[in-house]
XYZ file of C-alpha atoms in Angstrom:
583
model
C 117.462 20.744 134.644
C 119.600 22.564 137.194
C 117.249 23.708 139.940
C 120.050 25.018 142.151
C 120.557 28.231 140.099
C 117.087 29.459 140.667
C 116.511 32.405 142.903
C 114.310 31.682 145.916
C 110.580 32.422 145.467
C 108.884 32.384 148.866
C 105.378 32.822 147.570
C 105.773 30.086 145.063
C 107.212 27.663 147.680
C 104.317 28.289 150.045
C 101.901 27.477 147.345
C 103.963 24.387 146.390
C 103.725 23.146 149.997
C 99.988 23.362 149.908
C 99.985 20.990 146.897
C 101.881 18.284 148.919
C 99.917 15.673 150.926
C 99.117 16.909 154.404
C 100.422 14.776 157.218
C 97.911 16.054 159.755
C 95.270 18.725 160.056
C 97.275 20.376 162.913
C 100.352 20.563 160.818
C 98.377 22.031 157.978
C 97.071 24.710 160.300
C 100.525 25.606 161.542
C 101.783 26.020 157.951
C 98.892 28.202 156.875
C 99.818 31.938 156.999
C 97.437 34.348 158.599
C 95.329 36.192 156.013
C 96.553 39.770 155.209
C 94.101 42.605 155.763
C 92.318 43.748 152.597
C 91.099 47.092 151.522
C 87.566 45.663 151.243
C 87.584 45.127 155.041
C 87.091 48.898 155.511
C 83.757 48.933 153.670
C 80.732 50.020 155.699
C 78.760 47.039 154.381
C 79.748 43.422 153.939
C 81.684 42.860 150.706
C 79.098 40.508 149.205
C 76.328 43.019 149.864
C 78.266 45.857 148.394
C 79.101 43.888 145.348
C 75.461 42.893 144.883
C 74.312 46.511 145.110
C 76.747 47.760 142.392
C 76.100 44.695 140.152
C 72.379 45.433 140.345
C 72.935 49.175 139.750
C 75.282 48.561 136.793
C 72.903 46.188 134.870
C 69.722 48.068 135.677
C 70.995 51.444 134.458
C 72.482 49.831 131.420
C 69.173 48.158 130.555
C 67.369 51.475 131.103
C 69.817 53.432 128.892
C 69.617 50.868 126.058
C 65.815 51.068 125.998
C 65.945 54.876 126.057
C 68.381 55.029 123.099
C 66.325 52.479 121.228
C 63.264 54.679 121.595
C 65.284 57.729 120.440
C 66.506 55.912 117.330
C 62.910 55.028 116.389
C 61.717 58.546 116.947
C 64.814 60.125 115.156
C 65.860 61.986 118.358
C 69.547 62.819 118.663
C 71.319 60.590 121.032
C 73.316 63.448 122.688
C 70.070 65.097 123.902
C 69.678 63.637 127.383
C 67.161 64.173 130.183
C 67.941 64.576 133.856
C 67.003 60.944 134.533
C 69.237 59.774 131.656
C 72.081 61.865 132.978
C 71.701 60.395 136.448
C 71.618 56.920 134.863
C 74.890 57.602 132.931
C 76.605 58.840 136.119
C 75.415 55.778 138.024
C 76.676 53.524 135.263
C 80.065 55.119 135.368
C 80.268 54.959 139.147
C 79.252 51.295 139.224
C 81.685 50.474 136.443
C 84.581 52.129 138.308
C 83.738 50.204 141.464
C 83.497 46.866 139.642
C 86.734 47.564 137.766
C 88.516 48.505 140.952
C 87.405 45.521 143.033
C 87.398 42.829 140.352
C 89.436 43.936 137.329
C 92.626 44.888 139.236
C 92.357 41.896 141.482
C 91.910 39.555 138.490
C 94.943 40.994 136.775
C 97.051 40.659 139.891
C 95.905 37.082 140.443
C 96.398 36.216 136.793
C 100.034 37.558 136.917
C 100.757 35.594 140.052
C 99.169 32.489 138.581
C 101.185 32.768 135.376
C 104.457 33.274 137.418
C 103.559 30.260 139.522
C 102.668 28.145 136.474
C 106.028 28.948 134.821
C 107.950 27.794 137.912
C 105.664 24.873 138.504
C 106.111 23.655 134.903
C 109.851 23.619 135.382
C 109.583 21.701 138.696
C 107.403 18.938 137.199
C 108.925 15.706 135.975
C 109.434 15.586 132.167
C 107.652 12.185 131.833
C 104.803 13.744 129.787
C 107.157 15.345 127.335
C 109.150 12.124 126.930
C 105.882 10.239 126.255
C 105.074 12.714 123.505
C 108.475 12.073 122.021
C 107.721 8.332 122.029
C 104.663 8.867 119.910
C 106.587 10.583 117.162
C 107.682 8.601 114.035
C 111.211 7.391 114.524
C 112.369 8.693 111.066
C 111.554 12.331 112.126
C 113.504 12.354 115.427
C 116.758 13.608 113.949
C 115.079 16.304 111.859
C 112.987 17.354 114.879
C 115.873 17.660 117.199
C 117.556 19.920 114.691
C 114.505 22.020 114.094
C 113.714 22.227 117.835
C 117.103 23.489 118.649
C 116.925 26.050 115.827
C 113.516 27.222 116.992
C 114.646 27.544 120.640
C 117.569 29.761 119.514
C 115.176 31.737 117.459
C 113.020 32.464 120.541
C 115.853 34.722 121.788
C 115.599 36.937 118.724
C 112.460 38.930 119.570
C 112.518 40.940 122.931
C 111.060 38.821 125.689
C 110.107 39.730 129.248
C 110.861 36.271 130.588
C 114.014 34.156 130.413
C 114.404 31.715 127.523
C 113.717 28.717 129.742
C 110.195 30.017 130.336
C 109.563 29.693 126.544
C 110.498 26.065 126.812
C 108.045 25.645 129.734
C 105.265 27.346 127.773
C 105.902 25.096 124.780
C 105.547 22.070 127.005
C 102.310 23.479 128.475
C 100.841 23.970 124.991
C 101.822 20.455 124.004
C 100.326 18.902 127.113
C 97.146 20.976 126.756
C 97.495 22.911 129.994
C 97.624 26.217 128.097
C 95.303 26.644 125.087
C 97.197 27.583 121.959
C 94.746 30.316 121.165
C 95.429 32.138 124.464
C 99.154 32.774 123.999
C 98.722 36.273 122.566
C 96.653 37.379 125.590
C 98.827 35.631 128.054
C 102.189 36.957 126.780
C 101.235 40.293 125.276
C 103.777 39.614 122.549
C 102.306 38.330 119.206
C 105.651 37.354 117.675
C 106.722 35.343 120.668
C 103.265 33.699 120.910
C 103.649 32.655 117.168
C 107.051 31.198 117.900
C 105.864 29.175 120.884
C 102.745 27.875 118.985
C 104.990 26.988 116.012
C 107.279 24.847 118.101
C 104.340 23.180 119.848
C 102.900 22.276 116.446
C 106.158 20.749 115.375
C 106.352 18.640 118.548
C 102.718 17.508 118.308
C 102.759 16.561 114.658
C 106.307 15.330 114.415
C 106.718 17.399 111.244
C 109.166 20.236 110.630
C 108.076 23.736 109.679
C 111.616 24.761 108.594
C 110.436 26.180 105.210
C 107.620 28.375 106.699
C 109.064 31.766 107.486
C 108.348 33.281 110.861
C 110.377 36.483 111.193
C 109.777 39.637 109.178
C 106.004 39.864 109.710
C 103.944 42.171 111.931
C 101.714 39.771 113.891
C 100.234 42.634 115.872
C 98.569 43.857 112.646
C 96.493 40.627 112.216
C 95.550 40.184 115.889
C 91.744 39.866 116.172
C 90.967 40.745 112.632
C 92.797 38.757 109.905
C 94.086 35.396 111.140
C 93.967 33.392 114.399
C 96.720 31.221 115.937
C 99.423 32.173 113.420
C 102.546 30.053 113.072
C 104.202 31.979 110.210
C 103.249 33.333 106.815
C 103.247 32.183 103.233
C 105.356 33.940 100.639
C 103.545 34.590 97.331
C 105.501 36.417 94.616
C 103.985 39.633 93.287
C 104.457 40.573 89.692
C 103.586 43.740 87.777
C 101.517 43.844 84.581
C 101.173 47.060 82.617
C 100.989 49.822 82.124
C 97.292 49.373 81.746
C 95.889 52.414 79.952
C 92.273 52.630 81.320
C 90.055 55.734 80.998
C 93.080 57.854 79.988
C 95.261 56.900 83.001
C 98.110 54.372 83.404
C 98.201 51.762 86.127
C 100.814 49.241 87.059
C 98.789 46.260 88.227
C 100.237 44.068 91.109
C 99.382 40.357 90.772
C 100.192 37.814 93.441
C 100.403 34.385 91.866
C 102.507 31.207 91.684
C 101.299 30.411 88.106
C 103.868 30.962 85.498
C 102.968 32.953 82.297
C 99.942 34.658 83.995
C 101.641 37.923 84.606
C 103.501 37.838 81.315
C 100.244 37.073 79.465
C 98.299 39.867 81.221
C 101.217 42.217 80.542
C 100.974 41.309 76.804
C 97.255 42.123 76.812
C 98.048 45.508 78.472
C 100.608 46.162 75.702
C 98.045 45.433 73.011
C 95.465 47.683 74.655
C 98.014 50.519 75.159
C 99.061 50.378 71.524
C 95.390 50.635 70.414
C 94.605 53.705 72.515
C 93.499 52.171 75.796
C 90.373 50.708 77.326
C 87.256 52.354 78.731
C 85.311 51.085 81.759
C 81.945 52.124 83.196
C 80.589 51.196 86.612
C 76.892 50.803 86.204
C 75.892 49.428 89.612
C 77.279 49.431 93.177
C 75.585 47.705 96.065
C 76.529 44.987 98.567
C 73.824 42.606 99.573
C 72.808 40.631 102.656
C 69.671 38.477 102.790
C 68.379 37.213 106.132
C 65.676 34.553 106.396
C 62.810 34.940 108.750
C 60.080 32.426 109.723
C 56.380 32.805 110.556
C 53.789 30.519 111.922
C 51.884 30.536 108.647
C 52.636 31.315 104.985
C 49.875 33.930 104.883
C 51.582 35.738 107.840
C 54.893 35.633 106.015
C 53.255 37.209 102.973
C 52.047 40.108 105.132
C 55.654 41.061 105.857
C 56.441 40.694 102.148
C 53.725 43.161 101.231
C 54.930 45.479 104.001
C 58.498 45.538 102.766
C 57.495 45.957 99.165
C 55.184 48.893 99.959
C 57.136 52.067 98.716
C 55.685 54.137 101.563
C 57.605 52.000 104.084
C 60.923 52.128 102.334
C 61.983 55.483 103.627
C 61.299 54.424 107.226
C 63.327 51.279 106.863
C 66.134 53.289 105.150
C 66.428 55.606 108.126
C 66.815 52.592 110.467
C 69.261 50.875 108.156
C 71.395 53.898 107.486
C 71.999 54.615 111.148
C 74.376 51.697 111.259
C 77.176 53.601 109.495
C 78.110 56.957 107.975
C 78.510 55.346 104.608
C 75.642 52.746 104.578
C 72.831 53.759 102.260
C 69.994 51.334 101.663
C 69.158 51.090 97.980
C 66.486 48.456 97.646
C 64.813 45.506 99.186
C 63.871 42.343 97.361
C 61.829 39.474 98.875
C 61.344 35.909 97.981
C 58.810 33.610 99.723
C 59.266 29.914 100.361
C 56.354 28.552 102.370
C 56.518 30.109 105.879
C 60.034 31.331 105.192
C 60.687 34.831 103.835
C 64.097 35.757 102.263
C 64.780 39.464 102.302
C 67.670 40.702 100.164
C 68.881 44.143 101.165
C 71.185 46.056 98.893
C 73.131 49.121 99.983
C 76.078 51.247 99.188
C 79.084 50.886 101.404
C 81.539 53.579 100.505
C 85.200 52.420 99.996
C 84.643 49.334 102.172
C 83.728 45.949 100.636
C 80.890 46.310 103.145
C 79.819 42.850 104.362
C 80.034 43.928 108.039
C 78.395 47.211 107.322
C 75.367 45.780 105.547
C 75.010 43.118 108.107
C 74.847 45.644 110.907
C 72.188 47.619 109.070
C 70.206 44.428 108.425
C 70.330 43.671 112.107
C 68.864 47.076 112.913
C 66.058 46.600 110.479
C 65.205 43.101 111.876
C 64.953 44.540 115.411
C 62.673 47.283 114.061
C 60.414 44.735 112.314
C 60.303 42.518 115.440
C 58.057 45.154 117.050
C 55.797 45.342 114.108
C 55.735 41.569 113.634
C 56.260 39.968 117.143
C 55.653 36.456 115.727
C 58.551 36.761 113.344
C 61.469 34.394 114.051
C 64.864 35.235 112.607
C 66.304 32.073 111.117
C 69.685 33.593 110.260
C 71.267 36.868 109.354
C 72.188 35.164 106.063
C 69.768 32.916 104.219
C 72.068 32.468 101.121
C 69.823 34.686 98.964
C 72.730 37.262 99.194
C 74.614 35.212 97.813
C 78.170 35.330 99.212
C 81.095 33.136 98.224
C 78.971 30.865 96.117
C 78.028 30.805 92.420
C 74.401 32.074 92.195
C 72.188 33.220 89.370
C 70.897 36.176 91.484
C 74.385 37.723 91.526
C 74.842 36.942 87.857
C 71.621 38.597 86.930
C 71.184 41.421 89.460
C 74.852 41.955 90.493
C 76.560 42.229 93.842
C 79.269 44.675 94.819
C 80.454 46.612 91.832
C 79.125 45.897 88.296
C 81.578 46.976 85.698
C 81.748 46.732 81.835
C 85.072 47.317 80.228
C 85.777 47.557 76.470
C 88.589 48.237 74.032
C 89.020 48.450 70.233
C 92.166 46.577 69.141
C 93.457 47.389 65.644
C 94.083 44.612 63.232
C 97.738 45.604 63.043
C 98.184 45.158 66.788
C 96.374 41.867 66.701
C 98.807 40.565 64.066
C 102.067 42.051 65.454
C 101.562 41.860 69.181
C 99.032 39.017 69.638
C 100.225 36.922 66.704
C 96.837 36.045 65.435
C 93.973 37.461 63.359
C 90.674 39.277 64.241
C 88.505 36.540 62.573
C 90.270 33.751 64.497
C 89.648 35.469 67.750
C 86.019 36.194 67.064
C 85.338 32.531 66.052
C 87.281 31.094 68.990
C 85.335 33.368 71.398
C 82.122 32.149 69.988
C 82.815 28.353 70.092
C 84.820 28.504 73.356
C 83.569 31.277 75.708
C 79.952 31.343 74.611
C 78.942 27.981 73.079
C 81.424 25.788 75.077
C 80.412 27.391 78.326
C 76.648 26.997 77.540
C 77.189 23.304 76.764
C 79.086 22.972 80.149
C 76.091 24.664 81.926
C 78.331 27.449 83.178
C 76.972 30.064 85.563
C 78.714 33.288 84.969
C 81.674 31.532 83.437
C 81.511 32.735 79.791
C 85.074 33.695 79.772
C 88.597 32.220 79.247
C 90.211 32.671 82.674
C 88.864 35.782 84.427
C 89.340 34.045 87.849
C 93.072 33.932 87.294
C 93.453 37.717 87.089
C 90.814 38.398 89.735
C 92.474 36.082 92.292
C 95.905 37.424 91.608
C 94.774 41.069 92.284
C 92.661 40.070 95.215
C 95.517 38.476 97.035
C 97.948 41.344 96.228
C 95.529 43.985 97.452
C 94.139 42.284 100.525
C 90.669 41.326 99.325
C 88.831 38.362 100.495
C 90.081 35.506 98.178
C 86.891 33.396 98.651
C 84.841 36.181 96.994
C 86.689 35.411 93.815
C 83.849 32.917 93.172
C 81.232 35.530 92.332
C 83.648 38.352 91.506
C 85.025 36.237 88.572
C 81.550 36.097 86.927
C 82.336 37.452 83.481
C 81.105 37.279 79.941
C 83.675 38.035 77.326
C 82.417 39.404 73.944
C 84.454 39.819 70.688
C 83.180 41.350 67.422
C 84.891 42.310 64.201
C 84.350 46.017 63.342
C 85.478 48.388 60.638
C 84.729 45.829 57.884
C 86.448 43.060 59.808
C 89.732 44.878 60.117
C 89.692 45.659 63.773
C 88.450 43.915 67.050
C 85.972 45.120 69.532
C 86.418 43.238 72.856
C 84.550 43.691 76.141
C 84.142 42.006 79.493
C 81.042 42.512 81.616
C 81.537 41.666 85.337
C 78.472 42.228 87.534
C 79.902 41.090 90.909
C 83.291 42.567 91.594
C 83.454 42.658 95.478
C 86.310 44.894 96.490
C 87.212 47.471 99.076
C 90.127 49.698 99.909
C 89.592 49.833 103.721
C 89.182 47.140 106.325
C 90.250 43.540 106.355
C 93.553 42.587 104.697
C 93.791 45.964 102.929
C 95.424 47.507 106.063
C 98.369 45.021 106.092
C 101.691 46.496 105.061
C 102.282 44.492 101.852
C 98.672 44.708 100.610
C 98.550 48.409 101.508
C 101.646 48.958 99.381
C 99.969 47.347 96.394
C 96.886 49.525 96.844
C 99.135 52.542 97.094
C 100.834 51.587 93.789
C 97.383 51.760 92.138
C 96.601 55.008 93.836
C 93.524 53.647 95.681
C 94.921 53.129 99.248
C 92.395 53.851 101.974
C 89.155 55.747 101.817
C 88.697 58.796 99.544
C 87.506 61.692 101.777
C 86.636 63.992 98.867
C 84.505 61.441 97.137
C 83.551 58.416 99.193
C 83.558 55.109 97.341
C 85.633 56.462 94.430
C 88.709 54.414 95.438
C 86.882 51.141 95.716
C 85.109 51.839 92.388
C 88.404 52.624 90.680
C 89.863 49.424 91.978
C 86.921 47.487 90.557
C 87.497 49.127 87.222
C 91.226 48.248 87.321
C 90.249 44.562 87.983
C 87.883 44.581 84.983
C 90.533 46.260 82.794
C 93.137 43.654 83.863
C 90.649 40.843 83.093
C 90.189 42.332 79.675
C 93.894 42.285 79.083
C 94.160 38.682 80.294
C 91.302 37.544 78.188
C 92.766 39.143 75.080
C 96.157 37.600 75.500
C 95.042 34.025 76.492
C 92.500 33.916 73.628
C 95.261 35.032 71.257
C 97.622 32.277 72.499
C 94.972 29.657 72.016
C 93.983 30.924 68.603
C 97.621 30.963 67.398
C 98.406 27.527 68.975
C 101.011 29.095 71.312
C 99.432 28.245 74.704
C 101.054 24.834 75.296
C 104.385 25.920 73.847
C 104.588 28.971 76.094
C 103.721 27.026 79.212
C 106.252 24.345 78.370
C 108.846 27.114 77.961
C 108.065 29.408 80.915
C 105.879 27.520 83.336
C 108.194 24.593 84.036
C 111.111 24.423 86.451
C 114.599 23.948 84.941
C 115.930 22.445 88.215
C 116.744 18.926 88.249
C 114.168 17.685 90.894
C 115.865 14.317 91.220
C 119.020 15.874 92.720
C 116.914 18.241 94.831
C 114.874 15.482 96.476
C 117.943 13.295 96.946
């Protein structure tokens, strides 16, 4: 490292001298610069006393305003109607905030920038022994590959715009490897999410001794996921998106995007869509829409817990609780409350409409408001958790299978015998019998919970990933019972899927990312519907159910005709010679 090319940094050198062992106290005093005058020296009161006054003012008026607003919420008084004392409190809050920001916030930013600049120089001045020790801990077989990947990564650091020279990236990588800089703080330190991902990626390679050459880094907007979708990113995973359709549903055609790495899945769903289209289309009905959250509260005695149960189940109290709950959002609307008692513990299952959002955060906020309201009526109530698993989220549960969660949809179609024979290559009787012994009887023998279908989770997962839904909610969203009956004297087939827990949204979470937003736009359900709130998310749920119907129809036909294994051997296996690839 050539230190002679560096420009002189007087402030850094002075700080570096302070880190060296002092030869004598008199010498240290001679080297210490006289303190510069500060703006705070002109205050009429000592600085510590002034700070204490404004700290006390800030927290006292904040406490006062919070209590006043809480009383207004309970009394249904508009928040914008303020008294003279409240107005004075607001002005005091603003004044104290401006003072604290001026004397602490600006000083903190300046000291942080100075410290970051010093650390960058100090890291380059340090001996590289620690870095060499880390190299010694790596497997010997990976050293050549690592040197190649490290050099490639360092050159890649120069691609995005950076405010610091390239050698500073190397210093930051070393600091992350050594633990001096936490990996999670790179975005806030640098203010450049792409550069932070690059540095974190290189640090991971050095720490693990493994190359990440196959994981793409460029071409992704890391700003869009900051603080909401993914923490500490080092790249992104590419999942191919295929199109099945057109799916003719309720008289409209939809091209369904499916993100998957399973061969034959999109092709099979597409064949089901073809059969449905040729038979006149499918019809779907949404018969329930309500997201749930179930906190658990605890009382000193079971009899006391039962008092809250009776209070919540009293119809006269529901309207009051609904007002408290609905204030959490413009779209949150409390629908019902269901309680279950277990000793001293009471589980309260709230169900509410959430507009076009999937609604987990929305319903949780409303539940929190109700719990705070109940705390005044039942001061001995102890909140065990905002979720007591009676919801139930991301787990198979009978309560969801029976009562539903999210969107409950039934979708049906009548497939003519001619289409069954020509497109699906089987017969109506074979499909009906297979559905009975496989989806119904076989699933019952297995003790299935909501799994009375062939592969509903396949289609649900593919659409969820493509449209930015929570993939973990595929567990309950894939609850489905597939029914097949022969109609018209056995000539035609009636098929239906009933899915009580499709948990989807068109706003929030991963739906706002560019790729997922494009897939939602393809379906015509991007964002929130202003004219009719919740209509976009409900349409997306209907499309999911219609696609599951197509997938069930095609897979069951492939099994009935004995073509399942043959098609997978033909289309779901790589033709590349893997022996030459690995060598």
